[in-house]
Every structure is written in structure tokens, then in C-alpha cells.
CSV table of C-alpha atoms in Angstrom, one decimal:
chain,number,residue,atom,x,y,z
A,1,MET,CA,5.4,-29.5,5.7
A,2,ARG,CA,4.5,-30.3,2.2
A,3,LEU,CA,2.7,-26.9,1.8
A,4,LEU,CA,5.7,-25.1,3.3
A,5,THR,CA,8.1,-26.8,1.0
A,6,ALA,CA,6.0,-25.9,-2.0
A,7,SER,CA,5.9,-22.3,-0.9
A,8,LEU,CA,9.7,-22.2,-0.4
A,9,LEU,CA,10.2,-23.7,-3.8
A,10,ALA,CA,8.0,-21.0,-5.3
A,11,CYS,CA,10.3,-18.4,-3.8
A,12,CYS,CA,13.2,-19.6,-5.7
A,13,ALA,CA,12.3,-17.4,-8.6
A,14,LEU,CA,13.1,-14.2,-6.8
A,15,LEU,CA,12.5,-11.1,-8.2
A,16,GLY,CA,-18.9,5.2,-12.1
A,17,GLY,CA,-18.7,8.3,-10.1
A,18,ALA,CA,-17.8,11.9,-10.8
A,19,VAL,CA,-14.8,12.2,-13.1
A,20,ALA,CA,-12.4,15.1,-13.5
A,21,ALA,CA,-11.1,15.9,-17.0
A,22,PRO,CA,-8.0,13.8,-17.8
A,23,ARG,CA,-4.7,15.6,-17.9
A,24,ALA,CA,-1.6,14.6,-19.9
A,25,ASP,CA,1.9,15.4,-18.9
A,26,ALA,CA,4.9,15.9,-21.1
A,27,THR,CA,6.1,12.4,-20.7
A,28,GLY,CA,3.2,10.5,-22.2
A,29,VAL,CA,1.1,10.0,-19.1
A,30,THR,CA,-2.6,10.8,-18.7
A,31,CYS,CA,-4.2,11.0,-15.3
A,32,SER,CA,-7.7,11.7,-14.2
A,33,VAL,CA,-9.5,11.8,-10.8
A,34,THR,CA,-12.7,9.9,-10.1
A,35,ASP,CA,-15.1,9.8,-7.1
A,36,LEU,CA,-16.7,6.3,-6.5
A,37,PRO,CA,-19.6,5.5,-4.3
A,38,VAL,CA,-18.9,2.9,-1.6
A,39,THR,CA,-20.4,1.6,1.6
A,40,GLY,CA,-19.1,3.5,4.7
A,41,PRO,CA,-18.1,1.7,7.9
A,42,THR,CA,-21.5,1.9,9.5
A,43,GLY,CA,-23.4,1.0,6.3
A,44,GLY,CA,-24.2,4.4,5.0
A,45,ALA,CA,-23.1,6.0,1.8
A,46,ALA,CA,-19.5,7.1,1.4
A,47,VAL,CA,-17.1,8.2,-1.4
A,48,VAL,CA,-13.6,7.0,-2.3
A,49,GLN,CA,-11.6,9.3,-4.6
A,50,GLY,CA,-8.8,8.0,-6.7
A,51,GLN,CA,-6.4,9.0,-9.5
A,52,LEU,CA,-6.2,6.9,-12.6
A,53,CYS,CA,-2.9,7.1,-14.6
A,54,VAL,CA,-2.5,5.4,-18.0
A,55,PRO,CA,-0.1,5.7,-20.9
A,56,SER,CA,-1.3,8.6,-23.1
A,57,GLY,CA,-3.2,7.3,-26.1
A,58,SER,CA,-3.9,3.8,-24.8
A,59,THR,CA,-5.4,2.1,-21.8
A,60,PRO,CA,-4.1,-1.4,-20.8
A,61,ALA,CA,-6.5,-4.3,-20.0
A,62,SER,CA,-5.0,-4.6,-16.5
A,63,VAL,CA,-4.9,-2.1,-13.7
A,64,GLN,CA,-3.2,-1.9,-10.4
A,65,LEU,CA,-5.3,-0.7,-7.4
A,66,LEU,CA,-2.9,1.2,-5.1
A,67,VAL,CA,-3.6,1.3,-1.4
A,68,HIS,CA,-1.5,3.7,0.8
A,69,GLY,CA,-0.5,3.1,4.4
A,70,GLY,CA,-1.4,4.8,7.7
A,71,THR,CA,-0.9,8.6,8.0
A,72,TYR,CA,-0.5,8.6,4.2
A,73,ASN,CA,-2.9,9.3,1.3
A,74,ARG,CA,-2.6,8.6,-2.4
A,75,ALA,CA,0.2,11.1,-2.6
A,76,TYR,CA,2.5,8.2,-1.5
A,77,TRP,CA,2.1,6.8,-5.0
A,78,ASP,CA,2.6,10.2,-6.8
A,79,LEU,CA,4.7,12.4,-4.6
A,80,PRO,CA,5.2,15.9,-6.1
A,81,VAL,CA,8.9,15.4,-6.4
A,82,GLU,CA,10.4,14.5,-9.8
A,83,GLY,CA,11.3,10.8,-10.0
A,84,TYR,CA,9.2,9.7,-7.0
A,85,SER,CA,5.9,8.7,-8.7
A,86,TYR,CA,5.1,5.0,-8.8
A,87,GLN,CA,2.0,5.9,-10.9
A,88,LYS,CA,3.9,7.9,-13.6
A,89,ASP,CA,6.7,5.3,-13.7
A,90,MET,CA,4.2,2.6,-14.4
A,91,ALA,CA,2.3,4.6,-17.0
A,92,ARG,CA,5.5,5.4,-18.9
A,93,ASN,CA,6.2,1.7,-19.0
A,94,GLY,CA,2.7,0.7,-20.3
A,95,PHE,CA,0.9,0.0,-17.0
A,96,ALA,CA,-2.4,1.5,-15.7
A,97,THR,CA,-2.8,2.3,-12.0
A,98,PHE,CA,-5.6,3.7,-9.8
A,99,ALA,CA,-4.4,5.1,-6.5
A,100,VAL,CA,-7.2,5.7,-4.0
A,101,ASP,CA,-7.5,7.8,-0.9
A,102,ARG,CA,-8.7,5.2,1.7
A,103,LEU,CA,-11.8,6.1,3.7
A,104,GLY,CA,-10.6,8.7,6.3
A,105,ALA,CA,-7.8,10.0,4.1
A,106,GLY,CA,-7.3,12.7,1.4
A,107,ALA,CA,-10.4,13.6,-0.5
A,108,SER,CA,-12.4,10.5,0.4
A,109,THR,CA,-15.2,10.4,3.1
A,110,HIS,CA,-13.9,10.9,6.6
A,111,PRO,CA,-16.0,8.7,8.9
A,112,PRO,CA,-15.8,8.4,12.7
A,113,SER,CA,-12.6,6.6,13.8
A,114,VAL,CA,-14.1,3.7,15.9
A,115,PRO,CA,-16.0,1.8,13.1
A,116,MET,CA,-13.1,2.2,10.7
A,117,LEU,CA,-12.0,-1.5,11.2
A,118,ILE,CA,-10.3,-3.7,8.8
A,119,GLY,CA,-13.5,-5.4,7.5
A,120,ALA,CA,-15.0,-2.0,6.6
A,121,GLU,CA,-11.8,-1.0,4.7
A,122,ALA,CA,-11.6,-4.3,2.9
A,123,ARG,CA,-15.3,-4.0,1.8
A,124,SER,CA,-14.7,-0.5,0.4
A,125,LEU,CA,-11.8,-1.8,-1.7
A,126,HIS,CA,-13.9,-4.7,-2.9
A,127,GLU,CA,-16.4,-2.2,-4.1
A,128,VAL,CA,-13.7,-0.2,-5.8
A,129,ILE,CA,-12.6,-3.3,-7.6
A,130,SER,CA,-16.2,-3.9,-8.8
A,131,HIS,CA,-16.2,-0.3,-10.2
A,132,LEU,CA,-12.9,-0.9,-12.0
A,133,ARG,CA,-14.2,-4.1,-13.7
A,134,ALA,CA,-17.5,-2.4,-14.6
A,135,GLY,CA,-15.9,0.4,-16.5
A,136,HIS,CA,-16.7,3.2,-14.0
A,137,VAL,CA,-13.1,4.4,-13.9
A,138,GLY,CA,-11.8,6.0,-17.1
A,139,GLY,CA,-14.4,4.3,-19.1
A,140,THR,CA,-12.5,1.0,-19.3
A,141,SER,CA,-13.8,-2.3,-18.0
A,142,PHE,CA,-10.5,-3.7,-16.7
A,143,ALA,CA,-10.1,-7.5,-17.3
A,144,LYS,CA,-7.5,-7.9,-14.6
A,145,VAL,CA,-6.9,-6.2,-11.3
A,146,VAL,CA,-3.8,-6.4,-9.2
A,147,ILE,CA,-4.2,-4.9,-5.7
A,148,VAL,CA,-1.1,-3.2,-4.3
A,149,GLY,CA,-0.6,-2.2,-0.7
A,150,HIS,CA,1.9,-0.3,1.4
A,151,SER,CA,2.4,-0.9,5.2
A,152,VAL,CA,-1.0,-0.7,6.9
A,153,GLY,CA,-2.5,-0.7,3.4
A,154,SER,CA,-0.8,-4.1,2.8
A,155,GLY,CA,-2.6,-5.5,5.8
A,156,ILE,CA,-5.9,-4.3,4.4
A,157,VAL,CA,-5.0,-5.6,0.9
A,158,ALA,CA,-4.3,-9.0,2.4
A,159,ALA,CA,-7.7,-9.1,4.1
A,160,GLU,CA,-9.5,-7.9,0.9
A,161,ALA,CA,-7.8,-10.5,-1.3
A,162,ALA,CA,-8.3,-13.3,1.1
A,163,THR,CA,-11.9,-12.5,1.8
A,164,TYR,CA,-13.4,-11.6,-1.6
A,165,HIS,CA,-11.1,-13.5,-4.1
A,166,ASP,CA,-11.8,-10.8,-6.7
A,167,VAL,CA,-8.3,-9.9,-7.8
A,168,ASP,CA,-5.8,-11.5,-10.2
A,169,GLY,CA,-2.6,-10.6,-8.3
A,170,VAL,CA,-1.3,-9.0,-5.1
A,171,ILE,CA,1.7,-6.8,-4.2
A,172,LEU,CA,2.5,-6.3,-0.6
A,173,SER,CA,5.1,-3.7,0.3
A,174,GLY,CA,6.5,-2.3,3.6
A,175,MET,CA,5.2,-5.3,5.5
A,176,THR,CA,6.3,-8.6,7.0
A,177,HIS,CA,4.4,-10.9,9.3
A,178,MET,CA,6.8,-10.2,12.2
A,179,PRO,CA,6.7,-6.5,13.0
A,180,ALA,CA,9.3,-5.1,15.5
A,181,VAL,CA,6.8,-4.8,18.3
A,182,PRO,CA,9.2,-2.8,20.7
A,183,VAL,CA,9.9,-0.4,17.9
A,184,LEU,CA,6.3,0.0,17.0
A,185,VAL,CA,5.3,0.6,20.7
A,186,VAL,CA,8.0,3.3,21.1
A,187,SER,CA,7.2,4.8,17.7
A,188,ALA,CA,3.5,5.0,18.6
A,189,ALA,CA,4.2,6.6,21.9
A,190,LEU,CA,6.7,9.2,20.7
A,191,GLY,CA,5.9,9.6,17.0
A,192,LEU,CA,2.1,9.9,16.9
A,193,THR,CA,-0.3,12.6,18.1
A,194,PRO,CA,-4.0,13.2,17.9
A,195,VAL,CA,-5.0,15.1,14.7
A,196,PHE,CA,-7.0,17.7,16.6
A,197,VAL,CA,-3.8,19.0,18.2
A,198,ASP,CA,-1.6,18.9,15.1
A,199,SER,CA,-1.1,22.3,13.6
A,200,GLN,CA,-1.1,20.9,10.0
A,201,LEU,CA,-4.2,18.7,10.1
A,202,ALA,CA,-6.4,20.1,13.0
A,203,HIS,CA,-8.6,21.8,10.4
A,204,LEU,CA,-10.0,18.4,9.5
A,205,GLY,CA,-12.1,18.4,12.6
A,206,THR,CA,-11.9,14.7,13.1
A,207,ASP,CA,-12.5,12.9,16.4
A,208,PRO,CA,-9.8,12.2,19.0
A,209,LEU,CA,-8.9,8.7,17.8
A,210,TRP,CA,-7.7,9.9,14.5
A,211,PHE,CA,-3.9,10.3,14.8
A,212,THR,CA,-1.0,11.5,12.6
A,213,THR,CA,2.7,11.7,12.9
A,214,ARG,CA,4.3,14.4,15.0
A,215,PRO,CA,6.3,17.0,13.1
A,216,GLY,CA,9.7,15.6,12.2
A,217,ALA,CA,8.8,12.0,13.1
A,218,ARG,CA,8.5,10.6,9.6
A,219,LYS,CA,12.2,10.7,8.9
A,220,PRO,CA,13.2,8.2,11.7
A,221,LEU,CA,10.1,6.1,11.3
A,222,PHE,CA,9.9,5.7,7.5
A,223,TYR,CA,13.4,6.5,6.1
A,224,SER,CA,17.0,5.4,6.1
A,225,ASP,CA,19.9,7.6,5.3
A,226,ASN,CA,19.3,6.9,1.7
A,227,ALA,CA,16.6,9.5,1.2
A,228,ASP,CA,16.5,13.0,-0.3
A,229,PRO,CA,15.6,15.7,2.3
A,230,ALA,CA,13.3,17.2,-0.4
A,231,VAL,CA,11.3,14.0,-0.5
A,232,ILE,CA,11.0,13.8,3.3
A,233,ALA,CA,9.8,17.4,3.3
A,234,ALA,CA,7.2,16.6,0.6
A,235,ASP,CA,6.1,13.6,2.6
A,236,GLU,CA,5.7,15.7,5.7
A,237,ALA,CA,3.7,18.3,3.7
A,238,THR,CA,1.3,15.7,2.4
A,239,LYS,CA,0.8,13.6,5.6
A,240,ASP,CA,-2.6,12.4,6.6
A,241,GLU,CA,-4.5,10.7,9.4
A,242,VAL,CA,-5.1,7.2,10.5
A,243,SER,CA,-7.8,5.6,12.8
A,244,VAL,CA,-6.2,4.2,15.9
A,245,PRO,CA,-8.9,1.4,16.4
A,246,GLY,CA,-8.7,0.6,12.7
A,247,MET,CA,-4.9,0.4,12.7
A,248,GLY,CA,-5.1,-1.9,15.6
A,249,THR,CA,-7.4,-4.4,13.8
A,250,VAL,CA,-5.1,-4.2,10.7
A,251,ALA,CA,-2.1,-5.0,12.8
A,252,VAL,CA,-3.7,-8.1,14.3
A,253,PHE,CA,-5.9,-9.4,11.5
A,254,GLY,CA,-4.1,-8.2,8.5
A,255,ILE,CA,-0.4,-8.5,9.4
A,256,VAL,CA,0.4,-10.7,12.4
A,257,LEU,CA,-2.2,-13.4,11.8
A,258,PRO,CA,-1.8,-15.6,8.7
A,259,THR,CA,-4.6,-13.8,6.7
A,260,THR,CA,-2.4,-14.0,3.6
A,261,TYR,CA,-2.8,-17.8,3.7
A,262,GLY,CA,-6.2,-17.2,2.2
A,263,ILE,CA,-4.8,-15.5,-0.9
A,264,ASP,CA,-5.0,-17.8,-3.9
A,265,VAL,CA,-3.4,-15.6,-6.6
A,266,PRO,CA,0.2,-14.7,-7.3
A,267,VAL,CA,1.9,-12.5,-4.6
A,268,PHE,CA,4.9,-10.2,-4.8
A,269,GLN,CA,6.2,-9.0,-1.4
A,270,ALA,CA,8.7,-6.2,-1.2
A,271,VAL,CA,10.5,-4.4,1.7
A,272,GLY,CA,13.4,-2.1,2.3
A,273,SER,CA,16.4,-3.7,3.9
A,274,GLN,CA,16.6,-1.0,6.6
A,275,ASP,CA,12.9,-1.0,7.5
A,276,VAL,CA,13.0,-0.5,11.3
A,277,LEU,CA,9.3,-1.3,11.7
A,278,PHE,CA,9.3,-4.8,10.0
A,279,CYS,CA,12.8,-6.0,9.7
A,280,GLY,CA,15.9,-6.7,11.8
A,281,LEU,CA,16.6,-8.4,15.1
A,282,LEU,CA,13.6,-7.0,17.0
A,283,ALA,CA,11.3,-8.1,14.2
A,284,LEU,CA,12.8,-11.6,14.1
A,285,ARG,CA,12.8,-11.1,10.3
A,286,ASP,CA,15.9,-11.1,8.1
A,287,CYS,CA,15.5,-8.6,5.3
A,288,SER,CA,19.1,-8.7,4.1
A,289,SER,CA,18.1,-10.5,0.8
A,290,ALA,CA,15.1,-11.7,-1.1
A,291,ALA,CA,16.0,-15.3,-0.3
A,292,SER,CA,16.1,-14.7,3.5
A,293,LEU,CA,12.9,-12.7,3.4
A,294,CYS,CA,11.2,-15.5,1.5
A,295,ALA,CA,12.4,-18.1,3.9
A,296,GLY,CA,10.8,-16.3,6.8
A,297,GLU,CA,7.6,-15.4,5.0
A,298,ALA,CA,6.8,-18.6,3.0
A,299,ALA,CA,4.8,-20.3,5.7
A,300,TYR,CA,2.2,-17.5,5.6
A,301,TYR,CA,1.2,-18.3,2.0
A,302,ARG,CA,-0.3,-21.3,0.2
A,303,PRO,CA,1.4,-22.7,-3.0
A,304,GLU,CA,-1.1,-20.9,-5.2
A,305,ALA,CA,0.4,-17.6,-4.2
A,306,GLN,CA,3.7,-18.5,-5.9
A,307,LEU,CA,5.3,-16.1,-3.5
A,308,GLN,CA,8.1,-14.0,-4.9
A,309,THR,CA,10.0,-11.5,-2.7
A,310,TYR,CA,12.2,-8.5,-3.2
A,311,VAL,CA,14.4,-6.4,-0.9
A,312,LEU,CA,15.4,-2.8,-1.9
A,313,PRO,CA,18.9,-2.4,-0.5
A,314,GLY,CA,19.4,0.5,1.9
A,315,ALA,CA,15.8,1.6,2.0
A,316,GLY,CA,13.6,2.2,5.0
A,317,HIS,CA,9.9,1.5,5.6
A,318,SER,CA,8.6,3.8,2.8
A,319,LEU,CA,10.7,2.0,0.2
A,320,GLY,CA,8.9,3.8,-2.7
A,321,LEU,CA,10.3,7.2,-1.6
A,322,HIS,CA,14.1,6.4,-1.3
A,323,ARG,CA,16.8,7.5,-3.7
A,324,ASN,CA,16.9,4.0,-5.4
A,325,ALA,CA,13.1,3.6,-5.5
A,326,ALA,CA,13.3,3.2,-9.3
A,327,GLU,CA,14.9,-0.2,-8.7
A,328,TYR,CA,11.8,-1.2,-6.7
A,329,TYR,CA,9.5,0.1,-9.4
A,330,ALA,CA,11.4,-1.9,-12.0
A,331,ALA,CA,11.3,-5.1,-9.9
A,332,SER,CA,7.5,-4.7,-9.6
A,333,ARG,CA,7.2,-4.2,-13.4
A,334,THR,CA,9.2,-7.3,-14.0
A,335,TRP,CA,7.0,-9.4,-11.8
A,336,LEU,CA,3.8,-7.9,-13.3
A,337,SER,CA,5.0,-8.7,-16.8
A,338,ALA,CA,6.0,-12.2,-15.9
A,339,LYS,CA,2.6,-12.9,-14.5
A,340,GLY,CA,0.8,-11.5,-17.6
A,341,PHE,CA,-0.4,-8.2,-16.1
């Protein structure tokens, strides 16, 4: 009870691989792509590709490692629609970010689905963090690393931070510890399909347990009415695959079980108020305000996490892709600045 009380009180303050040539945009942001060697799920060699974005002319001492969710890739953090890039927003405001394609997504190595379990994913991120600190990304040895997840990526981030204790801060988005199980079951049954039968991604040639969303399924799963159709279309166009066995281990060991209790650095947790997958009556989680979210989530964190929560009004599961996403970006920046990142 003492630990729970302390956690609730903390909530009161709510709020070295291959490198592509850097490119600067007209708004003072420079981005570059890097391939990093990591260990694959069965112990062999693998590659994780990521995009580093920094303010043009300077590189901060801290970096955010951005980890996308299931059926996404790093495009979630830099969608090709003006105003919907977490990475560019951060860089314009003085922050560095490195958005990776998780193993099995985007330009990273695509292993078999079965061994793509949460432990393998957490290990690969741990190795990426080592690269960031060693100066293998952009030539800067980052002094501080904040790991940031979305959805399934948040479950993996929680496992990484609780296992390796190698980061200075954690941001979890699109996740609570009480998912709406009935909604998830129906969504999986009606909204997902094997990649090998999907017209958009079948060319990947991956095995039958790599799944993606059916055409048109992303809107009801990931969005509220507060979303631009052009954004949803861009999301559909950049969708990716997810390992079904891996997603299952993340759901249990990264989200439902109190893995986050092992995190001993500051945590910022953000959701959309209309997230049908993790909020509402069927999720037994009240996301109507930061205070109600914090009250429900505090028991899953130790006092050292100094849990702070944020709810983006009117947003669905992919809160970074809604019309008012700039408010979520700003809230994240406020927390980062307050914690010295």
C-alpha cells in the first residue's frame, strides 16, 4: 500500500553500421538513415535500420529511441503527410530521435515468425541502445537515451527497460495494462490476415504466421472520427507485418503482466481518450483524463518511475496520427524538458 500511495502521489504532476548521407529539410531538420548490426532471434546476425533526425547544425546530448507498434514500421513516427511527423516536430524543438524498423518490419531483417518473441525484440533494442551510446549513429555518443514505444512497441519497450536498465527515461503510448480483450479478439479475427494473401505485402514472401491488417481495417481499429482521411490513407499505404507468436508474448509479458514494475527511471504514459483497444468499459480502464488513467495504472509502477500520464482528447489508438497530435507531441516535449532530456 505504501508503494501504491507513493506511485499515486507521483501522478499528481500530470502532464556503427552503414550510414546514408544526411538530408536537411527546409525547416531546420537533418535526417539520416543507419543500418546497425544486432543479434537475430535465433542468435544469428541481423540488421536494424533506423532514421536519425536532429536539429540542423547541432546534435543534442540526449536521444529518443522510437519503437513502432504491430503492423507498423518507423513511418508511424514520420508519416509522409505534413504535420504528422513526431520526429520532425521533435527536431524543430531541439530534440534528437532515432526511429527504428523493428526486426521483421520495414528495411530491417525479416526473420521467421516463431522465434520473434518479446525477449528477442528487447535484446535487439538493447543492442541499438549500446550503438547509440557508442557513437555509431550520426557520430554522436549520446549521454542519455529515452526509449519510446507505441502499442505493441510499448510492451517491448517495457520489457527492454525492465530487463536491461540501460535507459534514462521511458515513454509508453497507446497502451494500458488492461486491454479490451473482447475488442482485441474480434479485431484479430476480423481485422487481421496472413501477409502471404495480402495484395499489398505478399511480395515480402514471409511465412504464414506473419500477419497484417485487412484493407480498410486500420480506420476502425486505430482511429476515432478525429482523423484526416489523407492520414488514414497514408497509414494504409505504409502498413507492415507483425509476428503472431511474437505479438502474443508481448501481450502477456509486456502489457498484461506488471513488467513495468521493473522500470526504475521516469515514465510518461500517453493514450487517446477514444482508444477502443485499451480504454473504456471493456478494458476496465478509464481514459477520460490523465488523473483517471494514472489512478488505474499507478499500481504497475514503482515510485522510482515517477509516473506521469497524459490523455489526448478525442484520439484513438494511434494517437500520434490524429488531427490534434501536436498536443501529444507538445506534452511529450514538456515531460522530456522537465526531466532534463
